Amino acid sequence: MRIAMVGLGKMGLNMTRRLLRGGHEVVAFARSSASVEEASREGAVPAATLKEAVGLLSTPRIVWLMVPAGAPVDENVEDLARLLSEGDVVVDGGNSKYKDAPGRAKRLGERGIRFLDAGTSGGIWGLSEGYCLMVGGDEGAFRLLSPVFESLAPPDGYAYMGPHGAGHFVKMVHNGIEYGMMQAYAEGFELLQTAPFPLDLPAVAALWNRVSVVRSWLLELAGRALSRDPSLSGLAPYVEDSGEGRWTVERSIEAGVPLPSIGLSLYMRFLSRQDSSFAMRMLAALRNEFGGHAVKEAAPERRKG
């Protein structure tokens, strides 16, 4: 098939490569001319503008968006609503909020343009391992794009989830679970590090990945990181969140479904960004007030915090 890939970041560029290797023709467009040039060297057809990218497609025209969630997706949807026509397909493969999909589908549907929300998992390993694709939206468009999905995904690695928003909803929960798993591994390895024995943490990770109950790809990645730097001393204890963990917790509140592990894992990421937590200082102050427990003076450079 011929498809336009809009957005050539770490995932978009590797998805372009995987599609090219699968025999598809890819028109590449991004804000960064350097990434477009790189895709061109790999065999993609370069485009300087979104309009040019659409013009290089044949009907039904297919445009896959791999741009940041929020305004960038809406801006592209607005532009594509003017550039595309009935029967064409737009795929949002980024980490968009599932609630945004129906509105985007309606906006494009006014022109007869079909819309798919594709939750895409695989990260930087997707080029070699394939991408897990959770797809919602127009079912006819899903069937039309099956050759694209088959090239991007490993065997049995893509599926239709339901109407508009279903794909991104499943991906959101997937990422929420990922938060909880990562937090559990992080806590477990911190406790292992305190052992009164000379434990080899990379060896433990490798051992656990041999048919133990806690084996996983995340554990394999943990072992890789520990092999490079067993103490992880080269990393700052600062963890960002992409937004999907927050949306998972928001949905749990709306649905009245308790997510204690996932919710706490999100809050722990927030905690990692606090150089000097007021809440932790308050806890120390309260212990001192009611029980006379000893407190530590803050370093001079932190006292203003």
PDB file of C-alpha atoms in Angstrom:
ATOM      1  CA  MET A   1       0.000   0.000   0.000  1.00  0.00           C
ATOM      2  CA  ARG A   2       1.004   3.681  -0.238  1.00  0.00           C
ATOM      3  CA  ILE A   3       0.676   5.559   3.034  1.00  0.00           C
ATOM      4  CA  ALA A   4       1.809   8.915   4.416  1.00  0.00           C
ATOM      5  CA  MET A   5       3.580   8.913   7.778  1.00  0.00           C
ATOM      6  CA  VAL A   6       3.260  12.306   9.480  1.00  0.00           C
ATOM      7  CA  GLY A   7       5.644  12.681  12.407  1.00  0.00           C
ATOM      8  CA  LEU A   8       9.068  11.044  12.288  1.00  0.00           C
ATOM      9  CA  GLY A   9      10.161  10.859  15.903  1.00  0.00           C
ATOM     10  CA  LYS A  10      11.662   7.738  17.455  1.00  0.00           C
ATOM     11  CA  MET A  11       8.563   5.654  16.739  1.00  0.00           C
ATOM     12  CA  GLY A  12       7.345   7.309  13.542  1.00  0.00           C
ATOM     13  CA  LEU A  13      10.688   6.913  11.803  1.00  0.00           C
ATOM     14  CA  ASN A  14      11.081   3.287  12.833  1.00  0.00           C
ATOM     15  CA  MET A  15       7.506   2.537  11.770  1.00  0.00           C
ATOM     16  CA  THR A  16       8.358   4.059   8.401  1.00  0.00           C
ATOM     17  CA  ARG A  17      11.371   1.775   8.156  1.00  0.00           C
ATOM     18  CA  ARG A  18       9.311  -1.283   9.065  1.00  0.00           C
ATOM     19  CA  LEU A  19       6.652  -0.435   6.478  1.00  0.00           C
ATOM     20  CA  LEU A  20       9.301   0.050   3.791  1.00  0.00           C
ATOM     21  CA  ARG A  21      10.813  -3.320   4.672  1.00  0.00           C
ATOM     22  CA  GLY A  22       7.328  -4.791   4.361  1.00  0.00           C
ATOM     23  CA  GLY A  23       7.103  -3.633   0.753  1.00  0.00           C
ATOM     24  CA  HIS A  24       4.877  -0.575   1.248  1.00  0.00           C
ATOM     25  CA  GLU A  25       5.457   2.844  -0.272  1.00  0.00           C
ATOM     26  CA  VAL A  26       5.728   5.536   2.408  1.00  0.00           C
ATOM     27  CA  VAL A  27       5.450   9.280   1.947  1.00  0.00           C
ATOM     28  CA  ALA A  28       7.298  10.916   4.839  1.00  0.00           C
ATOM     29  CA  PHE A  29       6.537  14.321   6.325  1.00  0.00           C
ATOM     30  CA  ALA A  30       7.594  15.984   9.592  1.00  0.00           C
ATOM     31  CA  ARG A  31       8.480  19.396  10.949  1.00  0.00           C
ATOM     32  CA  SER A  32      12.108  18.322  11.039  1.00  0.00           C
ATOM     33  CA  SER A  33      13.633  18.339   7.565  1.00  0.00           C
ATOM     34  CA  ALA A  34      16.498  16.205   8.918  1.00  0.00           C
ATOM     35  CA  SER A  35      14.148  13.352   9.829  1.00  0.00           C
ATOM     36  CA  VAL A  36      12.459  13.601   6.426  1.00  0.00           C
ATOM     37  CA  GLU A  37      15.867  13.371   4.764  1.00  0.00           C
ATOM     38  CA  GLU A  38      16.724  10.344   6.899  1.00  0.00           C
ATOM     39  CA  ALA A  39      13.481   8.632   5.914  1.00  0.00           C
ATOM     40  CA  SER A  40      14.207   9.478   2.286  1.00  0.00           C
ATOM     41  CA  ARG A  41      17.603   7.796   2.505  1.00  0.00           C
ATOM     42  CA  GLU A  42      15.788   4.681   3.760  1.00  0.00           C
ATOM     43  CA  GLY A  43      13.551   4.695   0.683  1.00  0.00           C
ATOM     44  CA  ALA A  44      10.582   6.885   1.652  1.00  0.00           C
ATOM     45  CA  VAL A  45       9.189   9.584  -0.630  1.00  0.00           C
ATOM     46  CA  PRO A  46       9.927  12.953   1.018  1.00  0.00           C
ATOM     47  CA  ALA A  47       7.319  15.701   1.344  1.00  0.00           C
ATOM     48  CA  ALA A  48       7.983  19.311   2.366  1.00  0.00           C
ATOM     49  CA  THR A  49       4.401  20.022   3.506  1.00  0.00           C
ATOM     50  CA  LEU A  50       1.325  18.106   4.589  1.00  0.00           C
ATOM     51  CA  LYS A  51      -0.418  19.218   1.401  1.00  0.00           C
ATOM     52  CA  GLU A  52       2.412  17.816  -0.688  1.00  0.00           C
ATOM     53  CA  ALA A  53       2.313  14.543   1.255  1.00  0.00           C
ATOM     54  CA  VAL A  54      -1.416  14.149   0.565  1.00  0.00           C
ATOM     55  CA  GLY A  55      -0.849  14.977  -3.104  1.00  0.00           C
ATOM     56  CA  LEU A  56       1.633  12.141  -3.429  1.00  0.00           C
ATOM     57  CA  LEU A  57      -0.927   9.541  -2.310  1.00  0.00           C
ATOM     58  CA  SER A  58      -3.339   7.514  -4.416  1.00  0.00           C
ATOM     59  CA  THR A  59      -6.981   6.923  -3.452  1.00  0.00           C
ATOM     60  CA  PRO A  60      -8.090   5.880  -0.983  1.00  0.00           C
ATOM     61  CA  ARG A  61      -5.464   8.110   0.614  1.00  0.00           C
ATOM     62  CA  ILE A  62      -4.136   6.926   3.978  1.00  0.00           C
ATOM     63  CA  VAL A  63      -2.437   9.262   6.456  1.00  0.00           C
ATOM     64  CA  TRP A  64      -0.941   7.927   9.705  1.00  0.00           C
ATOM     65  CA  LEU A  65      -0.279  10.532  12.397  1.00  0.00           C
ATOM     66  CA  MET A  66       2.550   9.970  14.872  1.00  0.00           C
ATOM     67  CA  VAL A  67       2.565  13.403  16.504  1.00  0.00           C
ATOM     68  CA  PRO A  68       2.248  14.459  20.168  1.00  0.00           C
ATOM     69  CA  ALA A  69      -1.193  14.162  21.773  1.00  0.00           C
ATOM     70  CA  GLY A  70      -3.472  17.176  22.046  1.00  0.00           C
ATOM     71  CA  ALA A  71      -3.210  20.280  19.894  1.00  0.00           C
ATOM     72  CA  PRO A  72      -0.769  18.814  17.317  1.00  0.00           C
ATOM     73  CA  VAL A  73      -3.260  16.041  16.498  1.00  0.00           C
ATOM     74  CA  ASP A  74      -6.173  18.492  16.295  1.00  0.00           C
ATOM     75  CA  GLU A  75      -4.201  20.806  13.994  1.00  0.00           C
ATOM     76  CA  ASN A  76      -3.400  17.957  11.631  1.00  0.00           C
ATOM     77  CA  VAL A  77      -6.981  16.694  11.710  1.00  0.00           C
ATOM     78  CA  GLU A  78      -8.239  20.176  10.769  1.00  0.00           C
ATOM     79  CA  ASP A  79      -5.772  20.406   7.895  1.00  0.00           C
ATOM     80  CA  LEU A  80      -6.558  16.893   6.682  1.00  0.00           C
ATOM     81  CA  ALA A  81     -10.299  17.589   6.790  1.00  0.00           C
ATOM     82  CA  ARG A  82      -9.626  20.189   4.092  1.00  0.00           C
ATOM     83  CA  LEU A  83      -7.090  18.176   2.098  1.00  0.00           C
ATOM     84  CA  LEU A  84      -8.691  14.717   2.024  1.00  0.00           C
ATOM     85  CA  SER A  85     -11.998  13.543   0.605  1.00  0.00           C
ATOM     86  CA  GLU A  86     -14.608  10.818   0.933  1.00  0.00           C
ATOM     87  CA  GLY A  87     -13.227   7.337   1.473  1.00  0.00           C
ATOM     88  CA  ASP A  88      -9.798   8.460   2.666  1.00  0.00           C
ATOM     89  CA  VAL A  89      -8.470   7.328   6.068  1.00  0.00           C
ATOM     90  CA  VAL A  90      -6.704   9.109   8.930  1.00  0.00           C
ATOM     91  CA  VAL A  91      -5.015   7.069  11.669  1.00  0.00           C
ATOM     92  CA  ASP A  92      -3.983   8.605  14.984  1.00  0.00           C
ATOM     93  CA  GLY A  93      -1.263   6.273  16.252  1.00  0.00           C
ATOM     94  CA  GLY A  94      -0.005   8.443  19.102  1.00  0.00           C
ATOM     95  CA  ASN A  95      -0.839   8.411  22.802  1.00  0.00           C
ATOM     96  CA  SER A  96      -4.010  10.495  22.479  1.00  0.00           C
ATOM     97  CA  LYS A  97      -6.730  10.652  25.096  1.00  0.00           C
ATOM     98  CA  TYR A  98      -9.500   8.234  24.155  1.00  0.00           C
ATOM     99  CA  LYS A  99     -12.177  10.851  24.773  1.00  0.00           C
ATOM    100  CA  ASP A 100     -10.796  12.950  21.908  1.00  0.00           C
ATOM    101  CA  ALA A 101     -11.330  10.291  19.248  1.00  0.00           C
ATOM    102  CA  PRO A 102     -15.121  10.627  18.716  1.00  0.00           C
ATOM    103  CA  GLY A 103     -14.861  14.382  18.114  1.00  0.00           C
ATOM    104  CA  ARG A 104     -12.054  13.938  15.610  1.00  0.00           C
ATOM    105  CA  ALA A 105     -13.962  11.161  13.878  1.00  0.00           C
ATOM    106  CA  LYS A 106     -17.014  13.431  13.617  1.00  0.00           C
ATOM    107  CA  ARG A 107     -14.973  16.307  12.199  1.00  0.00           C
ATOM    108  CA  LEU A 108     -13.476  14.084   9.499  1.00  0.00           C
ATOM    109  CA  GLY A 109     -16.720  12.197   8.970  1.00  0.00           C
ATOM    110  CA  GLU A 110     -18.394  15.408   7.820  1.00  0.00           C
ATOM    111  CA  ARG A 111     -16.263  15.034   4.692  1.00  0.00           C
ATOM    112  CA  GLY A 112     -16.716  11.272   4.462  1.00  0.00           C
ATOM    113  CA  ILE A 113     -13.177  10.699   5.756  1.00  0.00           C
ATOM    114  CA  ARG A 114     -12.742   7.627   7.944  1.00  0.00           C
ATOM    115  CA  PHE A 115     -10.841   7.722  11.239  1.00  0.00           C
ATOM    116  CA  LEU A 116      -8.978   5.118  13.299  1.00  0.00           C
ATOM    117  CA  ASP A 117      -7.438   5.499  16.747  1.00  0.00           C
ATOM    118  CA  ALA A 118      -4.548   3.059  17.006  1.00  0.00           C
ATOM    119  CA  GLY A 119      -2.917   2.480  20.370  1.00  0.00           C
ATOM    120  CA  THR A 120       0.684   1.664  19.469  1.00  0.00           C
ATOM    121  CA  SER A 121       3.059  -0.139  21.824  1.00  0.00           C
ATOM    122  CA  GLY A 122       6.605  -1.177  21.132  1.00  0.00           C
ATOM    123  CA  GLY A 123       8.773   1.848  21.774  1.00  0.00           C
ATOM    124  CA  ILE A 124      12.253   1.913  20.308  1.00  0.00           C
ATOM    125  CA  TRP A 125      12.220  -1.894  19.990  1.00  0.00           C
ATOM    126  CA  GLY A 126       9.295  -1.872  17.575  1.00  0.00           C
ATOM    127  CA  LEU A 127      11.500  -1.834  14.477  1.00  0.00           C
ATOM    128  CA  SER A 128      12.980  -5.243  15.275  1.00  0.00           C
ATOM    129  CA  GLU A 129      10.201  -6.791  17.370  1.00  0.00           C
ATOM    130  CA  GLY A 130       7.091  -5.227  15.823  1.00  0.00           C
ATOM    131  CA  TYR A 131       4.356  -3.046  17.293  1.00  0.00           C
ATOM    132  CA  CYS A 132       1.332  -4.172  19.279  1.00  0.00           C
ATOM    133  CA  LEU A 133      -1.616  -2.311  17.721  1.00  0.00           C
ATOM    134  CA  MET A 134      -4.944  -1.759  19.478  1.00  0.00           C
ATOM    135  CA  VAL A 135      -7.264  -0.246  16.890  1.00  0.00           C
ATOM    136  CA  GLY A 136     -10.615   1.486  17.286  1.00  0.00           C
ATOM    137  CA  GLY A 137     -12.878   3.330  14.874  1.00  0.00           C
ATOM    138  CA  ASP A 138     -14.267   2.630  11.413  1.00  0.00           C
ATOM    139  CA  GLU A 139     -14.278  -1.151  10.982  1.00  0.00           C
ATOM    140  CA  GLY A 140     -14.178  -0.946   7.190  1.00  0.00           C
ATOM    141  CA  ALA A 141     -11.056   1.214   7.383  1.00  0.00           C
ATOM    142  CA  PHE A 142      -9.540  -1.303   9.794  1.00  0.00           C
ATOM    143  CA  ARG A 143     -10.031  -4.073   7.229  1.00  0.00           C
ATOM    144  CA  LEU A 144      -8.657  -1.852   4.454  1.00  0.00           C
ATOM    145  CA  LEU A 145      -5.454  -1.214   6.403  1.00  0.00           C
ATOM    146  CA  SER A 146      -4.860  -4.844   7.383  1.00  0.00           C
ATOM    147  CA  PRO A 147      -1.761  -5.126   5.123  1.00  0.00           C
ATOM    148  CA  VAL A 148      -0.271  -2.110   6.942  1.00  0.00           C
ATOM    149  CA  PHE A 149      -1.060  -3.580  10.361  1.00  0.00           C
ATOM    150  CA  GLU A 150       0.396  -6.941   9.361  1.00  0.00           C
ATOM    151  CA  SER A 151       3.684  -5.299   8.406  1.00  0.00           C
ATOM    152  CA  LEU A 152       3.905  -3.195  11.568  1.00  0.00           C
ATOM    153  CA  ALA A 153       2.872  -5.886  14.051  1.00  0.00           C
ATOM    154  CA  PRO A 154       4.315  -9.302  14.916  1.00  0.00           C
ATOM    155  CA  PRO A 155       2.083 -12.326  14.223  1.00  0.00           C
ATOM    156  CA  ASP A 156      -1.273 -11.878  15.994  1.00  0.00           C
ATOM    157  CA  GLY A 157      -0.035  -8.493  17.210  1.00  0.00           C
ATOM    158  CA  TYR A 158      -2.953  -6.309  16.132  1.00  0.00           C
ATOM    159  CA  ALA A 159      -6.706  -6.411  16.701  1.00  0.00           C
ATOM    160  CA  TYR A 160      -9.885  -4.358  16.321  1.00  0.00           C
ATOM    161  CA  MET A 161     -11.062  -3.077  19.704  1.00  0.00           C
ATOM    162  CA  GLY A 162     -14.383  -1.429  18.833  1.00  0.00           C
ATOM    163  CA  PRO A 163     -15.805   2.022  17.996  1.00  0.00           C
ATOM    164  CA  HIS A 164     -13.978   5.346  18.011  1.00  0.00           C
ATOM    165  CA  GLY A 165     -11.895   5.718  21.172  1.00  0.00           C
ATOM    166  CA  ALA A 166     -11.704   2.001  21.981  1.00  0.00           C
ATOM    167  CA  GLY A 167      -8.167   1.616  20.659  1.00  0.00           C
ATOM    168  CA  HIS A 168      -6.764   4.486  22.685  1.00  0.00           C
ATOM    169  CA  PHE A 169      -8.771   3.403  25.743  1.00  0.00           C
ATOM    170  CA  VAL A 170      -7.156  -0.052  25.701  1.00  0.00           C
ATOM    171  CA  LYS A 171      -3.721   1.521  25.178  1.00  0.00           C
ATOM    172  CA  MET A 172      -4.352   3.889  28.109  1.00  0.00           C
ATOM    173  CA  VAL A 173      -5.096   0.984  30.459  1.00  0.00           C
ATOM    174  CA  HIS A 174      -2.095  -0.882  29.035  1.00  0.00           C
ATOM    175  CA  ASN A 175       0.142   2.026  30.016  1.00  0.00           C
ATOM    176  CA  GLY A 176      -1.453   2.257  33.453  1.00  0.00           C
ATOM    177  CA  ILE A 177      -0.615  -1.393  34.063  1.00  0.00           C
ATOM    178  CA  GLU A 178       2.893  -0.700  32.813  1.00  0.00           C
ATOM    179  CA  TYR A 179       3.273   2.031  35.473  1.00  0.00           C
ATOM    180  CA  GLY A 180       2.357  -0.435  38.214  1.00  0.00           C
ATOM    181  CA  MET A 181       4.680  -3.158  36.915  1.00  0.00           C
ATOM    182  CA  MET A 182       7.596  -0.761  36.631  1.00  0.00           C
ATOM    183  CA  GLN A 183       7.038   0.500  40.172  1.00  0.00           C
ATOM    184  CA  ALA A 184       6.943  -3.048  41.560  1.00  0.00           C
ATOM    185  CA  TYR A 185      10.201  -3.972  39.836  1.00  0.00           C
ATOM    186  CA  ALA A 186      11.836  -0.727  41.008  1.00  0.00           C
ATOM    187  CA  GLU A 187      10.845  -1.358  44.629  1.00  0.00           C
ATOM    188  CA  GLY A 188      11.867  -5.006  44.532  1.00  0.00           C
ATOM    189  CA  PHE A 189      15.305  -4.271  43.142  1.00  0.00           C
ATOM    190  CA  GLU A 190      15.815  -1.495  45.676  1.00  0.00           C
ATOM    191  CA  LEU A 191      15.181  -4.040  48.443  1.00  0.00           C
ATOM    192  CA  LEU A 192      17.519  -6.527  46.765  1.00  0.00           C
ATOM    193  CA  GLN A 193      20.199  -3.854  46.760  1.00  0.00           C
ATOM    194  CA  THR A 194      20.006  -3.685  50.584  1.00  0.00           C
ATOM    195  CA  ALA A 195      20.564  -7.443  51.017  1.00  0.00           C
ATOM    196  CA  PRO A 196      23.156  -8.605  53.576  1.00  0.00           C
ATOM    197  CA  PHE A 197      24.626 -10.710  50.749  1.00  0.00           C
ATOM    198  CA  PRO A 198      26.750  -9.804  47.697  1.00  0.00           C
ATOM    199  CA  LEU A 199      23.909 -10.162  45.181  1.00  0.00           C
ATOM    200  CA  ASP A 200      24.514  -9.790  41.461  1.00  0.00           C
ATOM    201  CA  LEU A 201      21.394  -7.850  40.430  1.00  0.00           C
ATOM    202  CA  PRO A 202      21.763  -8.357  36.652  1.00  0.00           C
ATOM    203  CA  ALA A 203      22.121 -12.090  37.321  1.00  0.00           C
ATOM    204  CA  VAL A 204      18.968 -12.058  39.451  1.00  0.00           C
ATOM    205  CA  ALA A 205      17.049 -10.323  36.648  1.00  0.00           C
ATOM    206  CA  ALA A 206      18.311 -12.890  34.125  1.00  0.00           C
ATOM    207  CA  LEU A 207      17.419 -15.762  36.453  1.00  0.00           C
ATOM    208  CA  TRP A 208      13.895 -14.487  37.069  1.00  0.00           C
ATOM    209  CA  ASN A 209      13.336 -14.317  33.337  1.00  0.00           C
ATOM    210  CA  ARG A 210      13.771 -18.095  33.117  1.00  0.00           C
ATOM    211  CA  VAL A 211      10.131 -19.215  33.527  1.00  0.00           C
ATOM    212  CA  SER A 212       9.625 -17.524  36.907  1.00  0.00           C
ATOM    213  CA  VAL A 213       6.200 -16.063  37.679  1.00  0.00           C
ATOM    214  CA  VAL A 214       7.542 -12.486  37.411  1.00  0.00           C
ATOM    215  CA  ARG A 215       9.312 -12.912  34.056  1.00  0.00           C
ATOM    216  CA  SER A 216       8.582 -10.205  31.469  1.00  0.00           C
ATOM    217  CA  TRP A 217      10.070  -7.998  28.784  1.00  0.00           C
ATOM    218  CA  LEU A 218      10.239  -5.170  31.329  1.00  0.00           C
ATOM    219  CA  LEU A 219      12.354  -7.398  33.561  1.00  0.00           C
ATOM    220  CA  GLU A 220      14.608  -8.154  30.598  1.00  0.00           C
ATOM    221  CA  LEU A 221      15.056  -4.411  30.080  1.00  0.00           C
ATOM    222  CA  ALA A 222      15.756  -3.984  33.795  1.00  0.00           C
ATOM    223  CA  GLY A 223      18.519  -6.553  33.478  1.00  0.00           C
ATOM    224  CA  ARG A 224      20.010  -4.678  30.511  1.00  0.00           C
ATOM    225  CA  ALA A 225      20.040  -1.403  32.465  1.00  0.00           C
ATOM    226  CA  LEU A 226      21.621  -3.036  35.538  1.00  0.00           C
ATOM    227  CA  SER A 227      24.271  -4.752  33.413  1.00  0.00           C
ATOM    228  CA  ARG A 228      25.383  -1.375  32.086  1.00  0.00           C
ATOM    229  CA  ASP A 229      25.353   0.326  35.501  1.00  0.00           C
ATOM    230  CA  PRO A 230      24.625  -1.982  38.482  1.00  0.00           C
ATOM    231  CA  SER A 231      24.188   0.943  40.898  1.00  0.00           C
ATOM    232  CA  LEU A 232      22.354   3.121  38.338  1.00  0.00           C
ATOM    233  CA  SER A 233      24.527   5.935  39.656  1.00  0.00           C
ATOM    234  CA  GLY A 234      24.566   7.602  36.273  1.00  0.00           C
ATOM    235  CA  LEU A 235      20.845   8.339  36.403  1.00  0.00           C
ATOM    236  CA  ALA A 236      18.978  11.073  38.261  1.00  0.00           C
ATOM    237  CA  PRO A 237      15.963   9.836  40.311  1.00  0.00           C
ATOM    238  CA  TYR A 238      13.530  11.834  38.158  1.00  0.00           C
ATOM    239  CA  VAL A 239      10.689  10.092  36.307  1.00  0.00           C
ATOM    240  CA  GLU A 240       8.318  11.758  33.836  1.00  0.00           C
ATOM    241  CA  ASP A 241       4.858  10.512  32.837  1.00  0.00           C
ATOM    242  CA  SER A 242       3.364  10.616  29.352  1.00  0.00           C
ATOM    243  CA  GLY A 243      -0.177  11.428  30.486  1.00  0.00           C
ATOM    244  CA  GLU A 244      -1.751   8.014  29.992  1.00  0.00           C
ATOM    245  CA  GLY A 245      -1.138   7.023  33.612  1.00  0.00           C
ATOM    246  CA  ARG A 246      -3.010  10.141  34.711  1.00  0.00           C
ATOM    247  CA  TRP A 247      -5.904   9.390  32.358  1.00  0.00           C
ATOM    248  CA  THR A 248      -6.088   5.825  33.674  1.00  0.00           C
ATOM    249  CA  VAL A 249      -6.438   7.109  37.235  1.00  0.00           C
ATOM    250  CA  GLU A 250      -8.976   9.746  36.124  1.00  0.00           C
ATOM    251  CA  ARG A 251     -11.072   7.023  34.486  1.00  0.00           C
ATOM    252  CA  SER A 252     -10.876   4.879  37.614  1.00  0.00           C
ATOM    253  CA  ILE A 253     -12.383   7.761  39.599  1.00  0.00           C
ATOM    254  CA  GLU A 254     -15.142   8.249  37.005  1.00  0.00           C
ATOM    255  CA  ALA A 255     -15.944   4.532  36.948  1.00  0.00           C
ATOM    256  CA  GLY A 256     -15.563   3.996  40.698  1.00  0.00           C
ATOM    257  CA  VAL A 257     -12.953   1.299  40.088  1.00  0.00           C
ATOM    258  CA  PRO A 258     -10.137   1.224  42.679  1.00  0.00           C
ATOM    259  CA  LEU A 259      -6.632   1.211  41.199  1.00  0.00           C
ATOM    260  CA  PRO A 260      -4.406   1.436  44.290  1.00  0.00           C
ATOM    261  CA  SER A 261      -1.247   0.047  42.687  1.00  0.00           C
ATOM    262  CA  ILE A 262      -1.499   2.033  39.467  1.00  0.00           C
ATOM    263  CA  GLY A 263      -2.549   5.195  41.307  1.00  0.00           C
ATOM    264  CA  LEU A 264       0.345   4.979  43.737  1.00  0.00           C
ATOM    265  CA  SER A 265       2.815   4.306  40.931  1.00  0.00           C
ATOM    266  CA  LEU A 266       1.717   7.566  39.297  1.00  0.00           C
ATOM    267  CA  TYR A 267       2.119   9.493  42.544  1.00  0.00           C
ATOM    268  CA  MET A 268       5.578   8.008  43.029  1.00  0.00           C
ATOM    269  CA  ARG A 269       6.583   9.538  39.703  1.00  0.00           C
ATOM    270  CA  PHE A 270       5.394  12.895  40.964  1.00  0.00           C
ATOM    271  CA  LEU A 271       7.402  12.364  44.151  1.00  0.00           C
ATOM    272  CA  SER A 272      10.553  11.627  42.144  1.00  0.00           C
ATOM    273  CA  ARG A 273      10.497  15.190  40.788  1.00  0.00           C
ATOM    274  CA  GLN A 274      10.538  16.892  44.172  1.00  0.00           C
ATOM    275  CA  ASP A 275      14.018  17.939  45.171  1.00  0.00           C
ATOM    276  CA  SER A 276      12.778  18.894  48.629  1.00  0.00           C
ATOM    277  CA  SER A 277       9.234  17.764  49.349  1.00  0.00           C
ATOM    278  CA  PHE A 278       7.163  20.081  51.557  1.00  0.00           C
ATOM    279  CA  ALA A 279       4.974  17.123  52.527  1.00  0.00           C
ATOM    280  CA  MET A 280       7.973  15.116  53.719  1.00  0.00           C
ATOM    281  CA  ARG A 281       9.237  18.127  55.692  1.00  0.00           C
ATOM    282  CA  MET A 282       5.762  18.470  57.216  1.00  0.00           C
ATOM    283  CA  LEU A 283       5.859  14.809  58.310  1.00  0.00           C
ATOM    284  CA  ALA A 284       9.212  15.383  59.997  1.00  0.00           C
ATOM    285  CA  ALA A 285       7.869  18.510  61.722  1.00  0.00           C
ATOM    286  CA  LEU A 286       4.765  16.692  63.019  1.00  0.00           C
ATOM    287  CA  ARG A 287       6.813  13.796  64.417  1.00  0.00           C
ATOM    288  CA  ASN A 288       9.010  16.324  66.190  1.00  0.00           C
ATOM    289  CA  GLU A 289       6.010  18.261  67.564  1.00  0.00           C
ATOM    290  CA  PHE A 290       4.024  15.377  69.031  1.00  0.00           C
ATOM    291  CA  GLY A 291       6.828  13.030  70.013  1.00  0.00           C
ATOM    292  CA  GLY A 292       9.976  15.076  70.182  1.00  0.00           C
ATOM    293  CA  HIS A 293      11.502  12.898  67.485  1.00  0.00           C
ATOM    294  CA  ALA A 294      14.808  14.130  66.107  1.00  0.00           C
ATOM    295  CA  VAL A 295      14.805  16.079  62.853  1.00  0.00           C
ATOM    296  CA  LYS A 296      17.597  16.897  60.408  1.00  0.00           C
ATOM    297  CA  GLU A 297      18.388  20.463  59.446  1.00  0.00           C
ATOM    298  CA  ALA A 298      18.072  21.212  55.749  1.00  0.00           C
ATOM    299  CA  ALA A 299      21.227  21.991  53.819  1.00  0.00           C
ATOM    300  CA  PRO A 300      21.702  25.787  53.538  1.00  0.00           C
ATOM    301  CA  GLU A 301      21.072  25.819  49.787  1.00  0.00           C
ATOM    302  CA  ARG A 302      17.695  24.098  50.312  1.00  0.00           C
ATOM    303  CA  ARG A 303      16.305  26.181  53.139  1.00  0.00           C
ATOM    304  CA  LYS A 304      14.577  28.587  50.786  1.00  0.00           C
ATOM    305  CA  GLY A 305      12.654  25.646  49.261  1.00  0.00           C
TER     306      GLY A 305
END
